[in-house]
């Protein structure tokens, strides 16, 4: 299974934008292990990358194919370097912050406001109910 050429060119462009030179990265191929059968035990499918200027290390042994693991490792390295360079501005960081805000507990005032609106709704519904004793024929 090989990598789509479009994805490959996108990754190369991204690496150039981030200023990552392939000469700055130490790339090794190691035997992985785990699931994958004899192929994994015989061939070096695991990819290890180390970006020397930042010291970021990446190891990828997700797939059985070395080419696919290599692509995934480079992509992960680019993500990690981008996160380190951009910090709070990165997309991943923004997603994490958004989830954190969603899970955060509401303040006391916000809870009171919600309860007040619920009470108002229930009062409206009670007023709509027709009581049979009020209408006598």
PDB file of C-alpha atoms in Angstrom:
ATOM      1  CA  UNK A   1       0.000   0.000   0.000  1.00  0.00           C
ATOM      2  CA  UNK A   2       1.590   3.265  -1.092  1.00  0.00           C
ATOM      3  CA  UNK A   3       0.945   6.903  -0.250  1.00  0.00           C
ATOM      4  CA  UNK A   4      -1.141   9.123  -2.511  1.00  0.00           C
ATOM      5  CA  UNK A   5       1.174  11.454  -4.523  1.00  0.00           C
ATOM      6  CA  UNK A   6      -0.995  14.488  -3.677  1.00  0.00           C
ATOM      7  CA  UNK A   7      -0.626  13.795   0.032  1.00  0.00           C
ATOM      8  CA  UNK A   8       3.115  13.363  -0.430  1.00  0.00           C
ATOM      9  CA  UNK A   9       3.500  16.747  -2.170  1.00  0.00           C
ATOM     10  CA  UNK A  10       1.314  18.436   0.459  1.00  0.00           C
ATOM     11  CA  UNK A  11       3.553  17.044   3.196  1.00  0.00           C
ATOM     12  CA  UNK A  12       6.709  18.186   1.385  1.00  0.00           C
ATOM     13  CA  UNK A  13       5.270  21.696   0.988  1.00  0.00           C
ATOM     14  CA  UNK A  14       4.319  21.753   4.662  1.00  0.00           C
ATOM     15  CA  UNK A  15       7.838  20.707   5.667  1.00  0.00           C
ATOM     16  CA  UNK A  16       9.264  23.531   3.536  1.00  0.00           C
ATOM     17  CA  UNK A  17       6.855  26.054   5.122  1.00  0.00           C
ATOM     18  CA  UNK A  18       7.923  24.948   8.600  1.00  0.00           C
ATOM     19  CA  UNK A  19      11.587  25.175   7.598  1.00  0.00           C
ATOM     20  CA  UNK A  20      12.365  21.511   8.168  1.00  0.00           C
ATOM     21  CA  UNK A  21      15.332  20.313   6.113  1.00  0.00           C
ATOM     22  CA  UNK A  22      15.678  16.582   5.536  1.00  0.00           C
ATOM     23  CA  UNK A  23      19.391  16.954   6.366  1.00  0.00           C
ATOM     24  CA  UNK A  24      18.423  18.072   9.914  1.00  0.00           C
ATOM     25  CA  UNK A  25      16.507  14.834  10.507  1.00  0.00           C
ATOM     26  CA  UNK A  26      18.082  11.519  11.500  1.00  0.00           C
ATOM     27  CA  UNK A  27      16.090   8.694   9.923  1.00  0.00           C
ATOM     28  CA  UNK A  28      16.430   5.054  10.977  1.00  0.00           C
ATOM     29  CA  UNK A  29      14.499   1.929  10.098  1.00  0.00           C
ATOM     30  CA  UNK A  30      14.071  -0.629  12.873  1.00  0.00           C
ATOM     31  CA  UNK A  31      12.271  -3.921  13.241  1.00  0.00           C
ATOM     32  CA  UNK A  32       8.895  -3.297  14.802  1.00  0.00           C
ATOM     33  CA  UNK A  33       7.199  -6.360  16.234  1.00  0.00           C
ATOM     34  CA  UNK A  34       3.688  -6.944  17.449  1.00  0.00           C
ATOM     35  CA  UNK A  35       0.952  -7.737  14.967  1.00  0.00           C
ATOM     36  CA  UNK A  36       1.740  -8.123  11.263  1.00  0.00           C
ATOM     37  CA  UNK A  37       3.011 -11.668  11.104  1.00  0.00           C
ATOM     38  CA  UNK A  38       6.293 -12.777   9.633  1.00  0.00           C
ATOM     39  CA  UNK A  39       6.594  -9.592   7.530  1.00  0.00           C
ATOM     40  CA  UNK A  40       6.997  -7.473  10.647  1.00  0.00           C
ATOM     41  CA  UNK A  41       9.518  -9.840  12.213  1.00  0.00           C
ATOM     42  CA  UNK A  42      11.737 -10.111   9.125  1.00  0.00           C
ATOM     43  CA  UNK A  43      11.737  -6.578   7.702  1.00  0.00           C
ATOM     44  CA  UNK A  44      12.516  -3.209   9.269  1.00  0.00           C
ATOM     45  CA  UNK A  45       9.110  -1.549   8.975  1.00  0.00           C
ATOM     46  CA  UNK A  46       9.341   0.744  11.997  1.00  0.00           C
ATOM     47  CA  UNK A  47      10.531   4.284  11.231  1.00  0.00           C
ATOM     48  CA  UNK A  48      12.423   6.449  13.727  1.00  0.00           C
ATOM     49  CA  UNK A  49      12.933  10.178  13.078  1.00  0.00           C
ATOM     50  CA  UNK A  50      14.827  12.710  15.191  1.00  0.00           C
ATOM     51  CA  UNK A  51      14.854  16.411  14.384  1.00  0.00           C
ATOM     52  CA  UNK A  52      18.267  17.488  15.678  1.00  0.00           C
ATOM     53  CA  UNK A  53      17.645  21.271  16.085  1.00  0.00           C
ATOM     54  CA  UNK A  54      14.563  20.782  18.299  1.00  0.00           C
ATOM     55  CA  UNK A  55      15.352  17.330  19.697  1.00  0.00           C
ATOM     56  CA  UNK A  56      11.885  16.025  18.815  1.00  0.00           C
ATOM     57  CA  UNK A  57      11.766  12.256  18.293  1.00  0.00           C
ATOM     58  CA  UNK A  58       9.093  10.261  16.475  1.00  0.00           C
ATOM     59  CA  UNK A  59       8.687   6.493  16.141  1.00  0.00           C
ATOM     60  CA  UNK A  60       6.027   4.978  13.879  1.00  0.00           C
ATOM     61  CA  UNK A  61       5.157   1.295  13.574  1.00  0.00           C
ATOM     62  CA  UNK A  62       1.449   1.570  12.895  1.00  0.00           C
ATOM     63  CA  UNK A  63       1.301  -0.146   9.497  1.00  0.00           C
ATOM     64  CA  UNK A  64       2.969  -3.188   7.940  1.00  0.00           C
ATOM     65  CA  UNK A  65       4.491  -1.204   5.100  1.00  0.00           C
ATOM     66  CA  UNK A  66       7.688   0.783   5.595  1.00  0.00           C
ATOM     67  CA  UNK A  67       6.693   3.442   3.049  1.00  0.00           C
ATOM     68  CA  UNK A  68       3.401   4.140   4.809  1.00  0.00           C
ATOM     69  CA  UNK A  69       5.074   4.230   8.234  1.00  0.00           C
ATOM     70  CA  UNK A  70       7.668   6.638   6.849  1.00  0.00           C
ATOM     71  CA  UNK A  71       4.983   8.991   5.533  1.00  0.00           C
ATOM     72  CA  UNK A  72       3.051   8.844   8.821  1.00  0.00           C
ATOM     73  CA  UNK A  73       6.228   9.482  10.825  1.00  0.00           C
ATOM     74  CA  UNK A  74       7.121  12.560   8.760  1.00  0.00           C
ATOM     75  CA  UNK A  75       3.575  13.866   9.139  1.00  0.00           C
ATOM     76  CA  UNK A  76       3.686  13.345  12.906  1.00  0.00           C
ATOM     77  CA  UNK A  77       7.076  15.070  13.096  1.00  0.00           C
ATOM     78  CA  UNK A  78       5.680  18.060  11.179  1.00  0.00           C
ATOM     79  CA  UNK A  79       2.697  18.203  13.590  1.00  0.00           C
ATOM     80  CA  UNK A  80       4.948  18.141  16.643  1.00  0.00           C
ATOM     81  CA  UNK A  81       7.293  20.814  15.296  1.00  0.00           C
ATOM     82  CA  UNK A  82       4.317  22.990  14.320  1.00  0.00           C
ATOM     83  CA  UNK A  83       2.845  22.636  17.809  1.00  0.00           C
ATOM     84  CA  UNK A  84       6.152  23.609  19.358  1.00  0.00           C
ATOM     85  CA  UNK A  85       6.677  26.562  17.008  1.00  0.00           C
ATOM     86  CA  UNK A  86       3.176  27.989  17.054  1.00  0.00           C
ATOM     87  CA  UNK A  87       2.230  27.004  20.585  1.00  0.00           C
ATOM     88  CA  UNK A  88      -1.237  28.388  21.340  1.00  0.00           C
ATOM     89  CA  UNK A  89      -1.989  29.290  17.730  1.00  0.00           C
ATOM     90  CA  UNK A  90      -1.838  25.733  16.362  1.00  0.00           C
ATOM     91  CA  UNK A  91      -5.019  23.999  15.258  1.00  0.00           C
ATOM     92  CA  UNK A  92      -4.530  21.083  17.622  1.00  0.00           C
ATOM     93  CA  UNK A  93      -4.139  23.461  20.574  1.00  0.00           C
ATOM     94  CA  UNK A  94      -7.289  25.350  19.569  1.00  0.00           C
ATOM     95  CA  UNK A  95      -9.294  22.111  19.381  1.00  0.00           C
ATOM     96  CA  UNK A  96      -8.074  21.053  22.827  1.00  0.00           C
ATOM     97  CA  UNK A  97      -8.992  24.454  24.276  1.00  0.00           C
ATOM     98  CA  UNK A  98     -12.450  24.313  22.695  1.00  0.00           C
ATOM     99  CA  UNK A  99     -13.145  20.905  24.264  1.00  0.00           C
ATOM    100  CA  UNK A 100     -11.840  22.166  27.615  1.00  0.00           C
ATOM    101  CA  UNK A 101     -14.231  25.138  27.472  1.00  0.00           C
ATOM    102  CA  UNK A 102     -17.148  22.848  26.617  1.00  0.00           C
ATOM    103  CA  UNK A 103     -16.432  20.534  29.544  1.00  0.00           C
ATOM    104  CA  UNK A 104     -15.826  23.333  32.039  1.00  0.00           C
ATOM    105  CA  UNK A 105     -18.396  23.656  34.849  1.00  0.00           C
ATOM    106  CA  UNK A 106     -20.858  26.511  34.634  1.00  0.00           C
ATOM    107  CA  UNK A 107     -20.583  29.389  37.048  1.00  0.00           C
ATOM    108  CA  UNK A 108     -23.127  29.828  39.831  1.00  0.00           C
ATOM    109  CA  UNK A 109     -24.664  32.811  38.060  1.00  0.00           C
ATOM    110  CA  UNK A 110     -25.037  30.896  34.794  1.00  0.00           C
ATOM    111  CA  UNK A 111     -26.744  28.016  36.615  1.00  0.00           C
ATOM    112  CA  UNK A 112     -29.162  30.419  38.318  1.00  0.00           C
ATOM    113  CA  UNK A 113     -29.960  32.049  34.984  1.00  0.00           C
ATOM    114  CA  UNK A 114     -30.737  28.669  33.376  1.00  0.00           C
ATOM    115  CA  UNK A 115     -32.916  27.624  36.328  1.00  0.00           C
ATOM    116  CA  UNK A 116     -34.786  30.934  36.188  1.00  0.00           C
ATOM    117  CA  UNK A 117     -35.564  30.467  32.473  1.00  0.00           C
ATOM    118  CA  UNK A 118     -36.755  26.901  33.157  1.00  0.00           C
ATOM    119  CA  UNK A 119     -39.097  28.144  35.880  1.00  0.00           C
ATOM    120  CA  UNK A 120     -40.508  30.784  33.532  1.00  0.00           C
ATOM    121  CA  UNK A 121     -41.197  28.126  30.899  1.00  0.00           C
ATOM    122  CA  UNK A 122     -42.956  25.870  33.398  1.00  0.00           C
ATOM    123  CA  UNK A 123     -45.109  28.814  34.567  1.00  0.00           C
ATOM    124  CA  UNK A 124     -46.122  29.500  30.949  1.00  0.00           C
ATOM    125  CA  UNK A 125     -47.135  25.869  30.489  1.00  0.00           C
ATOM    126  CA  UNK A 126     -49.152  25.859  33.695  1.00  0.00           C
ATOM    127  CA  UNK A 127     -51.020  28.982  32.586  1.00  0.00           C
ATOM    128  CA  UNK A 128     -51.962  27.290  29.303  1.00  0.00           C
ATOM    129  CA  UNK A 129     -53.676  24.370  31.017  1.00  0.00           C
ATOM    130  CA  UNK A 130     -57.438  24.594  31.086  1.00  0.00           C
ATOM    131  CA  UNK A 131     -58.953  23.575  34.378  1.00  0.00           C
ATOM    132  CA  UNK A 132     -62.407  21.936  34.029  1.00  0.00           C
ATOM    133  CA  UNK A 133     -63.722  23.459  37.271  1.00  0.00           C
ATOM    134  CA  UNK A 134     -63.389  27.009  35.882  1.00  0.00           C
ATOM    135  CA  UNK A 135     -65.781  26.392  33.013  1.00  0.00           C
ATOM    136  CA  UNK A 136     -69.178  25.284  34.294  1.00  0.00           C
ATOM    137  CA  UNK A 137     -72.108  25.034  31.980  1.00  0.00           C
TER     138      UNK A 137
END
